[in-house]
Amino acid sequence: RLQVVFFKPVSFNNDAVHIADELMKSHTVLLNFEDTPRDESKRIVDFMSGCAYVSGGKVQRIAKNIFIITPNNVELTGDSLIDELQSNGLQITE
């Protein structure tokens, strides 16, 4: 069963391991960095990029402060993803 887990990380130390754990469970992870300090969000994205690479997954920016990390069994295609997320109530600002 596919699952999407949403995070609004505060800091690398508090959140990175929990985010990685979800990816290792083959869950898709949606990260919202709107309230995260820039240096912390960069550390988290760098770490998650490594985790995604090792597990065969991918990291993709879908808006200015929003990233999606997919495991190896999920493929994202096209621009319709942003439209789909917005139609389901996600507020995306650039």
Tab-separated table of N, CA, C and O in Angstrom, residues 30-38 41-42 45 59-68 82 85-86 90-94:
chain	number	residue	atom	x	y	z
A	30	LEU	N	6.570	14.128	1.831
A	30	LEU	CA	6.368	15.493	1.383
A	30	LEU	C	6.922	16.418	2.457
A	30	LEU	O	6.519	16.337	3.622
A	31	LEU	N	7.879	17.273	2.077
A	31	LEU	CA	8.523	18.176	3.033
A	31	LEU	C	8.139	19.619	2.744
A	31	LEU	O	8.305	20.094	1.622
A	32	ASN	N	7.663	20.308	3.775
A	32	ASN	CA	7.310	21.721	3.662
A	32	ASN	C	8.302	22.509	4.516
A	32	ASN	O	8.297	22.401	5.737
A	33	PHE	N	9.167	23.302	3.872
A	33	PHE	CA	10.213	24.056	4.565
A	33	PHE	C	9.857	25.522	4.774
A	33	PHE	O	10.739	26.345	4.998
A	34	GLU	N	8.585	25.880	4.712
A	34	GLU	CA	8.182	27.285	4.856
A	34	GLU	C	8.674	27.909	6.160
A	34	GLU	O	9.046	29.073	6.176
A	35	ASP	N	8.640	27.158	7.243
A	35	ASP	CA	9.020	27.695	8.555
A	35	ASP	C	10.369	27.170	9.042
A	35	ASP	O	10.704	27.335	10.213
A	36	THR	N	11.138	26.562	8.155
A	36	THR	CA	12.422	25.977	8.518
A	36	THR	C	13.544	26.942	8.142
A	36	THR	O	13.542	27.467	7.019
A	37	PRO	N	14.498	27.182	9.050
A	37	PRO	CA	15.640	28.025	8.677
A	37	PRO	C	16.352	27.452	7.442
A	37	PRO	O	16.456	26.233	7.276
A	38	ARG	N	16.820	28.337	6.583
A	38	ARG	CA	17.411	27.942	5.301
A	38	ARG	C	18.554	26.940	5.466
A	38	ARG	O	18.623	25.960	4.725
A	41	SER	N	17.102	23.531	6.358
A	41	SER	CA	16.421	22.872	5.239
A	41	SER	C	17.434	22.344	4.229
A	41	SER	O	17.257	21.253	3.691
A	42	LYS	N	18.524	23.071	4.001
A	42	LYS	CA	19.563	22.596	3.082
A	42	LYS	C	20.204	21.314	3.610
A	42	LYS	O	20.406	20.357	2.858
A	45	VAL	N	17.693	18.437	3.097
A	45	VAL	CA	17.590	18.030	1.696
A	45	VAL	C	18.844	17.266	1.275
A	45	VAL	O	18.755	16.244	0.591
A	59	VAL	N	14.547	12.718	-5.063
A	59	VAL	CA	14.109	13.953	-4.419
A	59	VAL	C	13.769	14.932	-5.531
A	59	VAL	O	14.534	15.099	-6.472
A	60	GLN	N	12.600	15.567	-5.408
A	60	GLN	CA	12.183	16.524	-6.427
A	60	GLN	C	11.566	17.739	-5.757
A	60	GLN	O	10.725	17.606	-4.862
A	61	ARG	N	11.989	18.919	-6.185
A	61	ARG	CA	11.368	20.153	-5.707
A	61	ARG	C	10.077	20.346	-6.486
A	61	ARG	O	10.069	20.260	-7.710
A	62	ILE	N	8.988	20.610	-5.770
A	62	ILE	CA	7.719	20.838	-6.461
A	62	ILE	C	7.226	22.269	-6.292
A	62	ILE	O	6.276	22.666	-6.964
A	63	ALA	N	7.860	23.029	-5.405
A	63	ALA	CA	7.576	24.450	-5.226
A	63	ALA	C	8.777	25.049	-4.498
A	63	ALA	O	9.712	24.330	-4.144
A	64	LYS	N	8.739	26.336	-4.258
A	64	LYS	CA	9.894	27.023	-3.673
A	64	LYS	C	10.387	26.358	-2.391
A	64	LYS	O	11.572	26.118	-2.228
A	65	ASN	N	9.504	26.039	-1.479
A	65	ASN	CA	9.881	25.464	-0.190
A	65	ASN	C	9.306	24.071	0.048
A	65	ASN	O	9.210	23.637	1.188
A	66	ILE	N	8.916	23.400	-1.021
A	66	ILE	CA	8.282	22.092	-0.874
A	66	ILE	C	8.998	21.071	-1.758
A	66	ILE	O	9.223	21.302	-2.936
A	67	PHE	N	9.359	19.952	-1.121
A	67	PHE	CA	10.037	18.860	-1.808
A	67	PHE	C	9.248	17.579	-1.614
A	67	PHE	O	8.587	17.398	-0.591
A	68	ILE	N	9.354	16.699	-2.600
A	68	ILE	CA	8.772	15.367	-2.464
A	68	ILE	C	9.900	14.365	-2.644
A	68	ILE	O	10.755	14.523	-3.512
A	82	ILE	N	1.587	19.076	-9.097
A	82	ILE	CA	1.311	20.299	-8.348
A	82	ILE	C	-0.170	20.626	-8.402
A	82	ILE	O	-0.774	20.953	-7.374
A	85	LEU	N	-1.995	18.219	-6.036
A	85	LEU	CA	-1.806	18.555	-4.627
A	85	LEU	C	-2.629	19.779	-4.246
A	85	LEU	O	-3.253	19.813	-3.188
A	86	GLN	N	-2.646	20.785	-5.094
A	86	GLN	CA	-3.426	21.992	-4.813
A	86	GLN	C	-4.916	21.697	-4.788
A	86	GLN	O	-5.642	22.232	-3.963
A	90	LEU	N	-3.554	21.545	-0.631
A	90	LEU	CA	-2.215	21.967	-0.273
A	90	LEU	C	-1.976	23.363	-0.815
A	90	LEU	O	-2.186	23.623	-2.004
A	91	GLN	N	-1.571	24.272	0.037
A	91	GLN	CA	-1.255	25.640	-0.376
A	91	GLN	C	0.198	25.706	-0.805
A	91	GLN	O	1.093	25.491	-0.004
A	92	ILE	N	0.461	25.972	-2.086
A	92	ILE	CA	1.812	26.059	-2.608
A	92	ILE	C	2.053	27.492	-3.057
A	92	ILE	O	1.316	28.020	-3.884
A	93	THR	N	3.087	28.117	-2.479
A	93	THR	CA	3.434	29.482	-2.874
A	93	THR	C	4.871	29.491	-3.357
A	93	THR	O	5.710	28.765	-2.862
A	94	GLU	N	5.144	30.319	-4.333
A	94	GLU	CA	6.516	30.425	-4.868
A	94	GLU	C	7.073	31.775	-4.552
A	94	GLU	O	6.421	32.710	-4.308
